[in-house]
mmCIF file of C-alpha atoms in Angstrom:
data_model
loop_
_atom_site.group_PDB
_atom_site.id
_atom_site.type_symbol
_atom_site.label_atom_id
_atom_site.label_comp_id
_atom_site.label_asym_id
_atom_site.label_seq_id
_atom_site.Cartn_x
_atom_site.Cartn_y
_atom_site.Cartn_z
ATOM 1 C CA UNK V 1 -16.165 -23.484 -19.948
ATOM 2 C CA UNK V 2 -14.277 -20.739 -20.104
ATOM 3 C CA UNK V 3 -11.531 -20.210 -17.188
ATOM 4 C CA UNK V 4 -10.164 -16.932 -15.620
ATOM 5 C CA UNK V 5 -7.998 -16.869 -12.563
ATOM 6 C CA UNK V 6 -7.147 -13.522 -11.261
ATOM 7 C CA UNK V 7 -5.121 -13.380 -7.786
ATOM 8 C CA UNK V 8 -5.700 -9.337 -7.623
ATOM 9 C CA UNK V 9 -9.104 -8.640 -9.358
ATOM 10 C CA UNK V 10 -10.063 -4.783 -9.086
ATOM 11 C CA UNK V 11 -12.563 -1.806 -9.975
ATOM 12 C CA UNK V 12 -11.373 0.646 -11.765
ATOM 13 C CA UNK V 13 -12.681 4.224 -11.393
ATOM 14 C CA UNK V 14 -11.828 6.366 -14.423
ATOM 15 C CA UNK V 15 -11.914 9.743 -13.940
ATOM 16 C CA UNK V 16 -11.782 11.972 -16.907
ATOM 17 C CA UNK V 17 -9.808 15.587 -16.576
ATOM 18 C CA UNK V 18 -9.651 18.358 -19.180
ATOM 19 C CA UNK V 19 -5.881 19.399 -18.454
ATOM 20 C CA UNK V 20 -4.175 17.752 -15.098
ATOM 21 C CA UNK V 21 -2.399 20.031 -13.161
ATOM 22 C CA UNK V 22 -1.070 19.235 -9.678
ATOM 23 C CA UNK V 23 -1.386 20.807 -6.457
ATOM 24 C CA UNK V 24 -4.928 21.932 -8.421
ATOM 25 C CA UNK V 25 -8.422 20.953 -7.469
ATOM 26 C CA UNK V 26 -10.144 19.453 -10.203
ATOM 27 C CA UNK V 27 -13.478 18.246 -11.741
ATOM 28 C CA UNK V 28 -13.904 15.674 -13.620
ATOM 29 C CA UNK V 29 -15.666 15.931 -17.105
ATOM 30 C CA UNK V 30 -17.342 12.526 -16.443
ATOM 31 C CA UNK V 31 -16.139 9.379 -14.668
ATOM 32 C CA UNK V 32 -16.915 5.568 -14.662
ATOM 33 C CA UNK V 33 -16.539 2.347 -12.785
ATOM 34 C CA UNK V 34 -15.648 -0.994 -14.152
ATOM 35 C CA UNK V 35 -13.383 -4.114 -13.889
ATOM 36 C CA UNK V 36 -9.756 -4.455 -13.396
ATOM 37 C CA UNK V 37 -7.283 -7.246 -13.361
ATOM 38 C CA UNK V 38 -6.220 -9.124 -17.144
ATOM 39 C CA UNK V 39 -8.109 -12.141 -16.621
ATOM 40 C CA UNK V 40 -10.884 -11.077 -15.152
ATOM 41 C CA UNK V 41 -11.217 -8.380 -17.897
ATOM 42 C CA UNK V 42 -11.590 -11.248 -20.004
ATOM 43 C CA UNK V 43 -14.315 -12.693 -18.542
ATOM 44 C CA UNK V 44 -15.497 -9.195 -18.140
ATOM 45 C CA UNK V 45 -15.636 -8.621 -22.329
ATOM 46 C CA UNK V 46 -17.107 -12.123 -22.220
ATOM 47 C CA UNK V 47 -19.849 -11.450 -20.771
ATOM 48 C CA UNK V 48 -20.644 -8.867 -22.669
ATOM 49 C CA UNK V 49 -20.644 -10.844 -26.264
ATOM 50 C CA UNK V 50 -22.087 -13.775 -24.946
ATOM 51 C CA UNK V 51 -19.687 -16.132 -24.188
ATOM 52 C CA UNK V 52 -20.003 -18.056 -20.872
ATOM 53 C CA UNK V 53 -16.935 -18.176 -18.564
ATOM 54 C CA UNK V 54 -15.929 -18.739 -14.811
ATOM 55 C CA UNK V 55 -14.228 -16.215 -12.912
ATOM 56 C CA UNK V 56 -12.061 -17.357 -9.625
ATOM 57 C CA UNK V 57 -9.907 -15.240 -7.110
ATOM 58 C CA UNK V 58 -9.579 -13.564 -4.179
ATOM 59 C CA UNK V 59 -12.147 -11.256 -2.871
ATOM 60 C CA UNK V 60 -12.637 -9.116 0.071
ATOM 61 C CA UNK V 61 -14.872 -6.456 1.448
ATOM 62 C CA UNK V 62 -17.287 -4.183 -0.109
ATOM 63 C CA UNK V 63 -15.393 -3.843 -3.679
ATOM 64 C CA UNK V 64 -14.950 -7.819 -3.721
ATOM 65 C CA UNK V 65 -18.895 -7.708 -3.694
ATOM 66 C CA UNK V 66 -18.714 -4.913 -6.393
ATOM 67 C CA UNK V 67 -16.652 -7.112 -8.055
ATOM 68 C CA UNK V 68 -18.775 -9.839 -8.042
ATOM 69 C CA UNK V 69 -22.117 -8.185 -8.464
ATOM 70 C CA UNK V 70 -20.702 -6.608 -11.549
ATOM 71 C CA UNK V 71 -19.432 -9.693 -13.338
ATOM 72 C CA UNK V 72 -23.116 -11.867 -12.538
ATOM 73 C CA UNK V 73 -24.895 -8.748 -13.855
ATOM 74 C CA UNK V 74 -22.697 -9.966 -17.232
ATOM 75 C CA UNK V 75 -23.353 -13.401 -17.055
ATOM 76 C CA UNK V 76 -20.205 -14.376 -15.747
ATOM 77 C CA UNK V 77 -20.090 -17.208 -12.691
ATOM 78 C CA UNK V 78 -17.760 -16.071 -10.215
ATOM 79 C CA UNK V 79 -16.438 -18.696 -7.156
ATOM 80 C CA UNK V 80 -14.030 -16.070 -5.292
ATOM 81 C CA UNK V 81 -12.539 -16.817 -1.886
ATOM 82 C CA UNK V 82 -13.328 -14.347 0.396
ATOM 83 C CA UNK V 83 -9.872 -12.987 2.594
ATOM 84 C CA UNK V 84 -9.404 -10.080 4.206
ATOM 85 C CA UNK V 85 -8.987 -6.483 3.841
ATOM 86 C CA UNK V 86 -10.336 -5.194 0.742
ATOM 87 C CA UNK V 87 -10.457 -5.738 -2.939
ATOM 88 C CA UNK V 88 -8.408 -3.113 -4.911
ATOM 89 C CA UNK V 89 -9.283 0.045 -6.510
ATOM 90 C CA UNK V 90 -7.371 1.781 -9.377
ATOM 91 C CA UNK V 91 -7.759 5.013 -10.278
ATOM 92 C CA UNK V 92 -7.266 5.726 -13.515
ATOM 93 C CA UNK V 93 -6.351 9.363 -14.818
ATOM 94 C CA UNK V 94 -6.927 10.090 -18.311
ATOM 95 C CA UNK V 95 -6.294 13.774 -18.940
ATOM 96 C CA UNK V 96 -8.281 14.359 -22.629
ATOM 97 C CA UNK V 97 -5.676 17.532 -23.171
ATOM 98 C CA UNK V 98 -2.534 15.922 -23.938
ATOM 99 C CA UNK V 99 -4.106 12.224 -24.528
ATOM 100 C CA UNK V 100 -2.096 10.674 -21.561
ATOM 101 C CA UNK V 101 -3.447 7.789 -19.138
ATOM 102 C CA UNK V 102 -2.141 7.040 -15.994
ATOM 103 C CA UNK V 103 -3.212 4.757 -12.882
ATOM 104 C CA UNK V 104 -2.986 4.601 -9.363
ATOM 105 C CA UNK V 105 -3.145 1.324 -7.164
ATOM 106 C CA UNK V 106 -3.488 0.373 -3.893
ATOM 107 C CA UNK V 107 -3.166 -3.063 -2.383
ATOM 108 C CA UNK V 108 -5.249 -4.170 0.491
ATOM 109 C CA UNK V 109 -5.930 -7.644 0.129
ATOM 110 C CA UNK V 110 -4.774 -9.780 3.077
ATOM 111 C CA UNK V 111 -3.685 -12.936 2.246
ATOM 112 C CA UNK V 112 -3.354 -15.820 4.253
ATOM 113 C CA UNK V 113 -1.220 -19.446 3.874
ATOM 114 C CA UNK V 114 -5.121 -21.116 3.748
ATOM 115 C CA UNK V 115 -6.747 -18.752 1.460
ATOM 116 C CA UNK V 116 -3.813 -19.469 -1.113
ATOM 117 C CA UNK V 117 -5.245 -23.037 -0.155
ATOM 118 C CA UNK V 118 -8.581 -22.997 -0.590
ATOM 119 C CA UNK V 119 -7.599 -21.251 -4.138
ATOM 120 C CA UNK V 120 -5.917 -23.582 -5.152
ATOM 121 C CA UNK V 121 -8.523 -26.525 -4.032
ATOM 122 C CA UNK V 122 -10.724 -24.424 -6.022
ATOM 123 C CA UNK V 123 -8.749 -24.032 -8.805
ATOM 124 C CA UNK V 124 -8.104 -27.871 -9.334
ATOM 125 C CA UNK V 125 -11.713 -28.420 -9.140
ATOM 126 C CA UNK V 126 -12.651 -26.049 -11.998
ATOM 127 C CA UNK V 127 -9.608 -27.560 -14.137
ATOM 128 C CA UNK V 128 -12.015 -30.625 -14.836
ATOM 129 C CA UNK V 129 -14.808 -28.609 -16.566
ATOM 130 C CA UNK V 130 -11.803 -25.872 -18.349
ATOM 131 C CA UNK V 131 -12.147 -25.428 -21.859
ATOM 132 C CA UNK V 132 -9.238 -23.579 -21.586
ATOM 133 C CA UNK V 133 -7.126 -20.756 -18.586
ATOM 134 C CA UNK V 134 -6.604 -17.577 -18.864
ATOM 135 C CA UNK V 135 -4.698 -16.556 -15.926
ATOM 136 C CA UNK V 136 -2.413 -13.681 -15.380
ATOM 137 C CA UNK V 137 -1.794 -10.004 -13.854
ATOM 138 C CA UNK V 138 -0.535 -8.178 -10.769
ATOM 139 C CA UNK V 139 -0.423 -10.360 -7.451
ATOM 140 C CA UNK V 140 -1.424 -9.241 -3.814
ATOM 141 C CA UNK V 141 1.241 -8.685 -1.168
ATOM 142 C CA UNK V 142 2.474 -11.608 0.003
ATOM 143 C CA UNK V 143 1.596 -14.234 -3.008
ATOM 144 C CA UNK V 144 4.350 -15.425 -4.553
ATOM 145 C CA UNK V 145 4.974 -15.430 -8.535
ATOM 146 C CA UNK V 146 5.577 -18.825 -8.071
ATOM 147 C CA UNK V 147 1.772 -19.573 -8.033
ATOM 148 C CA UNK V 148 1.994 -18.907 -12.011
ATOM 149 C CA UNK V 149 4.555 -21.383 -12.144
ATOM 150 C CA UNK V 150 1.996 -23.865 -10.352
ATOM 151 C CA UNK V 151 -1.079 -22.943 -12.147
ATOM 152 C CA UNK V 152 0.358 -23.310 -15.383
ATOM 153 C CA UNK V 153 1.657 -26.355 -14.568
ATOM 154 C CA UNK V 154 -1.554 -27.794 -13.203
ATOM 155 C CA UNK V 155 -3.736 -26.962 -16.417
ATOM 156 C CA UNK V 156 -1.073 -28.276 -18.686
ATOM 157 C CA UNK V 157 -1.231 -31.922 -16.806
ATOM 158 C CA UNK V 158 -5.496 -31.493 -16.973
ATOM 159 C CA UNK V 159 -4.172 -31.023 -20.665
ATOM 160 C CA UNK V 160 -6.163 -27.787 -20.787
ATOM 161 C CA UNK V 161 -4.456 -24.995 -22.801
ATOM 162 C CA UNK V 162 -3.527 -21.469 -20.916
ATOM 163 C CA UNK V 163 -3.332 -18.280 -22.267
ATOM 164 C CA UNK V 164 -1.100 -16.009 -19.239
ATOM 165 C CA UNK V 165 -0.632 -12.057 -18.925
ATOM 166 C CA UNK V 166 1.975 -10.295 -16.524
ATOM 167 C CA UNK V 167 5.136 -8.755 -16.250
ATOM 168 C CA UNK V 168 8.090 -8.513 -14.258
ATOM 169 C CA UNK V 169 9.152 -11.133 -12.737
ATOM 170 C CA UNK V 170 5.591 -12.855 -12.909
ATOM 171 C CA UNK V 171 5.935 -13.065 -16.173
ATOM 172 C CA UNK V 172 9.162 -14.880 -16.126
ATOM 173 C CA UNK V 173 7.737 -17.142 -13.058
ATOM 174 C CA UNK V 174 4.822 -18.423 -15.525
ATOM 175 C CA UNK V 175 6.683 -18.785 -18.895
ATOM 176 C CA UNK V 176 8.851 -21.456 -16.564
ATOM 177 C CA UNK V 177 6.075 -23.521 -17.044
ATOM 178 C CA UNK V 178 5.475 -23.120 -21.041
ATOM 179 C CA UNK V 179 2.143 -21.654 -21.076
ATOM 180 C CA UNK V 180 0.583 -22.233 -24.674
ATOM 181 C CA UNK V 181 -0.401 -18.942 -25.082
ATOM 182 C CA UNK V 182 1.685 -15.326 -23.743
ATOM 183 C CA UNK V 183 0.402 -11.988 -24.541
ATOM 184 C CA UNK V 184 3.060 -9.271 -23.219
ATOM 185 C CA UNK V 185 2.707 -5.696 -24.636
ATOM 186 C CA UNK V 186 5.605 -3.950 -25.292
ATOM 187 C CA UNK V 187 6.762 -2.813 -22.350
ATOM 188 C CA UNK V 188 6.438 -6.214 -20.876
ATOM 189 C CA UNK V 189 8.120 -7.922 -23.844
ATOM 190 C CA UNK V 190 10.969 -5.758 -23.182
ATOM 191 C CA UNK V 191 11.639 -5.761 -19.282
ATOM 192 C CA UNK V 192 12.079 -10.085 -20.127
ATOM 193 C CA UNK V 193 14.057 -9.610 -23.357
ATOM 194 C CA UNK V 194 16.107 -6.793 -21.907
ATOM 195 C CA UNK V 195 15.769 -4.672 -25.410
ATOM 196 C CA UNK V 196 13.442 -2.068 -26.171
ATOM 197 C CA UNK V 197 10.147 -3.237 -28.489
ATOM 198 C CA UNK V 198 10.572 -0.286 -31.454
ATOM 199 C CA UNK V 199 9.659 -1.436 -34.313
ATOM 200 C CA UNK V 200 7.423 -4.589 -35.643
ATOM 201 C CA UNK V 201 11.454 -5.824 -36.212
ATOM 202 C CA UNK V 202 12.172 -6.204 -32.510
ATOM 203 C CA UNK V 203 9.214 -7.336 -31.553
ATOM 204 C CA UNK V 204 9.136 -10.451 -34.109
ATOM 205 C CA UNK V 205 12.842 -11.314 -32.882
ATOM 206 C CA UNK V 206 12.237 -11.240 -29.258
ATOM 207 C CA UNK V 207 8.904 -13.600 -30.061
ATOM 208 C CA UNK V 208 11.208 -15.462 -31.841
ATOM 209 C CA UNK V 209 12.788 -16.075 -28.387
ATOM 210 C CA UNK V 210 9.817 -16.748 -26.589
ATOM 211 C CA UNK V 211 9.272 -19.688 -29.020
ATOM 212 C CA UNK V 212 12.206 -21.136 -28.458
ATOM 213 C CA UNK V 213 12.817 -20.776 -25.124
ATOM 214 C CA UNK V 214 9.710 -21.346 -23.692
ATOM 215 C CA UNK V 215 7.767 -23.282 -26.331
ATOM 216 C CA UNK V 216 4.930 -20.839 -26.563
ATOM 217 C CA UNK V 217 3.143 -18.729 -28.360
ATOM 218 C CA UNK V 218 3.724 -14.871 -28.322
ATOM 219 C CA UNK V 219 0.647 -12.470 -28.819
ATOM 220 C CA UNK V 220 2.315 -9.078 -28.773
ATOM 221 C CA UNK V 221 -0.059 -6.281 -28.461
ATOM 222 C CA UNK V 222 1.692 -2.962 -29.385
ATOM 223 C CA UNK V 223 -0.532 -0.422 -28.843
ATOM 224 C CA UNK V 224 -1.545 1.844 -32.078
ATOM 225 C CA UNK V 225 0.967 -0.292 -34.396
ATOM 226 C CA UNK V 226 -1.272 -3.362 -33.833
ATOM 227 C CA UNK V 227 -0.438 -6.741 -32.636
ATOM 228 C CA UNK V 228 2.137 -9.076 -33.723
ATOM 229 C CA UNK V 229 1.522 -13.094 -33.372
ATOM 230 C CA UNK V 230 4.345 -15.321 -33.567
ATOM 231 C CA UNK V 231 4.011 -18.924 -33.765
ATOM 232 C CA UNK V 232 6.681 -21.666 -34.528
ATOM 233 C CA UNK V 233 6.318 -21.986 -37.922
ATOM 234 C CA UNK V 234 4.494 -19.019 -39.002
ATOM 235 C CA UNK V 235 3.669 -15.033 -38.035
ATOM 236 C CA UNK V 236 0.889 -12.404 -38.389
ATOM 237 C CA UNK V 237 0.554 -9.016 -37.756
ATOM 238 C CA UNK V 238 -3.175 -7.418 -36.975
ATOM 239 C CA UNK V 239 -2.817 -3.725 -38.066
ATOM 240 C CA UNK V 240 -5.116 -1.287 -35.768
ATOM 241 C CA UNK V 241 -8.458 -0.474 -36.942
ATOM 242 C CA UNK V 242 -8.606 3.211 -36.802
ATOM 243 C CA UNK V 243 -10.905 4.586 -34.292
ATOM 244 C CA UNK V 244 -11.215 8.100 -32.151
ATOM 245 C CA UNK V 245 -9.794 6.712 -28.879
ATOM 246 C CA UNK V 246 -11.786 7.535 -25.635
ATOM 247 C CA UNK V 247 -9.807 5.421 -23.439
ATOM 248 C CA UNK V 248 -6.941 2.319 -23.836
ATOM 249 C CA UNK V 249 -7.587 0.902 -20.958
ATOM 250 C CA UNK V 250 -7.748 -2.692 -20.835
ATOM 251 C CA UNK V 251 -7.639 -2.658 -24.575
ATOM 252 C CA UNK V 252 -4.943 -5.367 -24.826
ATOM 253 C CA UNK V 253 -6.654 -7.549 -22.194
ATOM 254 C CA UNK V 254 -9.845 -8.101 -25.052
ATOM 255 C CA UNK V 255 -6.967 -9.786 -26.981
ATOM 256 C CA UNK V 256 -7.307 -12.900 -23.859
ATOM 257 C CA UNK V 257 -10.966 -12.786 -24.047
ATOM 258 C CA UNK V 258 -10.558 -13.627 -28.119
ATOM 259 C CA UNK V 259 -8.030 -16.220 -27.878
ATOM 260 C CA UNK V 260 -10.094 -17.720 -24.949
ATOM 261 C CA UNK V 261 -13.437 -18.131 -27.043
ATOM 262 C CA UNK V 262 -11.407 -19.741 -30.012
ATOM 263 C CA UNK V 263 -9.922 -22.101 -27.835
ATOM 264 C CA UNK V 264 -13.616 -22.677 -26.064
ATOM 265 C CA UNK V 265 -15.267 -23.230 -29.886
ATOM 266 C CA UNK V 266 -12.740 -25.247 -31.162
ATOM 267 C CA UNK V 267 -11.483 -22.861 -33.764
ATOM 268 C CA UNK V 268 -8.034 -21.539 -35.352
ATOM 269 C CA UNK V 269 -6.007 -19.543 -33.459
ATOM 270 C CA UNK V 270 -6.763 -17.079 -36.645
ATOM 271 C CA UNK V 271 -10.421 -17.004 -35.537
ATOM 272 C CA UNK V 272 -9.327 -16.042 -31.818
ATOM 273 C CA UNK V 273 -6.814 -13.080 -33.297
ATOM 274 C CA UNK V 274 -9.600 -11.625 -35.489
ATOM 275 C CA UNK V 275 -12.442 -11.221 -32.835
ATOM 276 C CA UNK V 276 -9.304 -10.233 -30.302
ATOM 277 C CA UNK V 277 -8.269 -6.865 -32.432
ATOM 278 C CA UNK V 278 -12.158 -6.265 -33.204
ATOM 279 C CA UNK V 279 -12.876 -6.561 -29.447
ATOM 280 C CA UNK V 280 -9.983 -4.609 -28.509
ATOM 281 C CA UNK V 281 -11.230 -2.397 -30.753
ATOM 282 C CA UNK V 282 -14.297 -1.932 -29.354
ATOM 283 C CA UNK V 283 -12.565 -1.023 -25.997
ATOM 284 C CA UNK V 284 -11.256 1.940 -27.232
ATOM 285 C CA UNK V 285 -14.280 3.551 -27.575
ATOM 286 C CA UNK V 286 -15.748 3.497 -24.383
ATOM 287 C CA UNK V 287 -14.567 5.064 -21.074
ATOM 288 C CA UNK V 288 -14.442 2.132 -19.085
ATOM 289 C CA UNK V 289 -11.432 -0.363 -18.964
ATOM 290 C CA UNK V 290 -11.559 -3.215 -20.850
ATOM 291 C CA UNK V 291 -15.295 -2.074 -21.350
ATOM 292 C CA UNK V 292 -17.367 -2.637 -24.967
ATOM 293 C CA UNK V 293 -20.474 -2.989 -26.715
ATOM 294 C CA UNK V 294 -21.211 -6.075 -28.114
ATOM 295 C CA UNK V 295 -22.710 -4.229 -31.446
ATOM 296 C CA UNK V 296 -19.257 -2.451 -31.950
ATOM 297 C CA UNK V 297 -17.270 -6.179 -31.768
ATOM 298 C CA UNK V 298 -19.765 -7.194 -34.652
ATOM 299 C CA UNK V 299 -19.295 -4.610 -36.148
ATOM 300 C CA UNK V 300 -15.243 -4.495 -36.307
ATOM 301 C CA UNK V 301 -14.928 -8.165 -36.866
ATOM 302 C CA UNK V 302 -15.525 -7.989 -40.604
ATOM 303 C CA UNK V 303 -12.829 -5.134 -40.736
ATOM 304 C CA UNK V 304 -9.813 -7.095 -39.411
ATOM 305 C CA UNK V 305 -7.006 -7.984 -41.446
ATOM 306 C CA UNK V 306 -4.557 -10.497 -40.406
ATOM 307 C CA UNK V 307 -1.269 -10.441 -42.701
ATOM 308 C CA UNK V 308 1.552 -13.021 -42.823
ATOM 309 C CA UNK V 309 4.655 -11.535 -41.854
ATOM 310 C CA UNK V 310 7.376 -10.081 -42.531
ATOM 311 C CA UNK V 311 5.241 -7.934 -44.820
ATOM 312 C CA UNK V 312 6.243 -8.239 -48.707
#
């Protein structure tokens, strides 16, 4: 089975605005709730096509219910360990105007030395059944990027395969331990290259780097120019299906969820790229993050187009 590990799971409350103007009072045009945190995201669009997976974390308070009465309602086991204070909430802005998205967090999760035990008890034990990891995202005061380096490591001794998602210096604390699979955006790719991602160019030379300095395998998601995949002795780029965007959010995180259920069937990494762009895909046309209809993944799949690159 499927394995997502998320450290700082959320909800997400979306809140849609018609022009955003501060020191204003507001309404919204409509608002939604839904899931937050990469991996967890994954399970999240999972659930929603079908696929089985197990969710683990932390959890806490009323949202860490939320959290967990949301992803059973999709199918989705969940074995959380419950700490204190409470689960997160993001608010996410997206002002339909001007076509801008922006997000607010809070962190509230206590964490304690035994909780980060009992995790990783937890996580050990669910390494036996793994089809494969997808772990990844922001971390809770306190919790150390260095329990990416660990995690990592652990899967790649239970020889199961890991697909990881951060940035900052999480990111740089997991790719110490050569996940198989990395999927930084842009703006991630950048901060741990120390160049800006511009073109399709920069963004196949800096996976170039990742290769070779970390021995994995670089899914760059670039917002509307696609995705880029860069493996050791080949490359693809996915060009966007175009779509009338209602909201990105969580739109790169589908991309996990399709490399996840190749790696779970057995398939080419081809097979996890193509239902990763339709997914993503999918995303962008509902409010939610990382949200999707199952109908509208079927529906891209056949439109994907995976080309070698460079491009001739």
């Amino acid at each position: 089975m499927i394995l997502t590990v998320t450290p700082n799971t959320t909800v997400d409350l979306t809140l849609f605005v018609n022009g955003f103007v501060k020191d204003r009072t507001m309404r919204t045009t409509s608002n939604v709730y839904s899931m937050g945190g990469k991996p967890t995201d994954a399970s999240w669009i999972l659930g929603e096509i079908g696929i089985p997976s197990l969710a683990i974390g932390f959890a806490a308070g009323s949202i860490g219910e939320k959290i967990k009465s949301m992803l059973t309602a999709r199918g989705v086991q969940t074995d959380f360990i419950p700490v204190g204070g409470e689960s997160r909430i993001n608010t996410v802005i997206v002002d339909t105007a001007d076509h801008t998205m922006s997000t607010i967090t809070t962190s509230t999760l206590l964490i304690q030395p035994a909780h980060m035990d009992a995790l990783l008890q937890r996580y050990e034990r669910a390494l036996k059944d793994a089809s494969c990891v997808v772990t990844g995202g922001t971390l809770p005061r306190d919790v150390p990027p260095s329990i990416y380096t660990t995690y990592i490591a652990l899967a790649k001794q239970h020889k199961v395969p890991v697909i990881f998602d951060a940035q900052g210096d999480n990111l740089a604390a997991g790719l110490l331990s050569q996940p198989d699979f990395v999927k930084p955006n842009r703006y991630e790719l950048a901060g741990l290259v120390g160049y800006d991602i511009n073109t399709l160019e920069d963004a196949y030379r800096a996976g170039c780097t990742l290769v070779e300095r970390y021995h994995t395998t670089p899914i760059i998601t670039l917002d509307s120019d696609g995705a880029l995949a860069v493996l050791s002795d080949r490359a693809y780029y996915l060009p966007p299906i175009k779509v009338d965007v209602v909201s990105a959010a969580g739109a790169g995180d589908a991309m996990l969820a399709g490399l996840a259920a190749s790696l779970d069937r057995h398939q080419p990494i081809e097979e996890g790229l193509r239902l990763g762009v339709a997914a993503a895909t999918a995303v962008l046309l509902m409010p939610g993050t990382a949200d999707c209809r199952r109908a509208d993944v079927e529906r891209f799949l056949p439109q994907v187009k995976i080309l070698p690159y460079p491009l001739s």
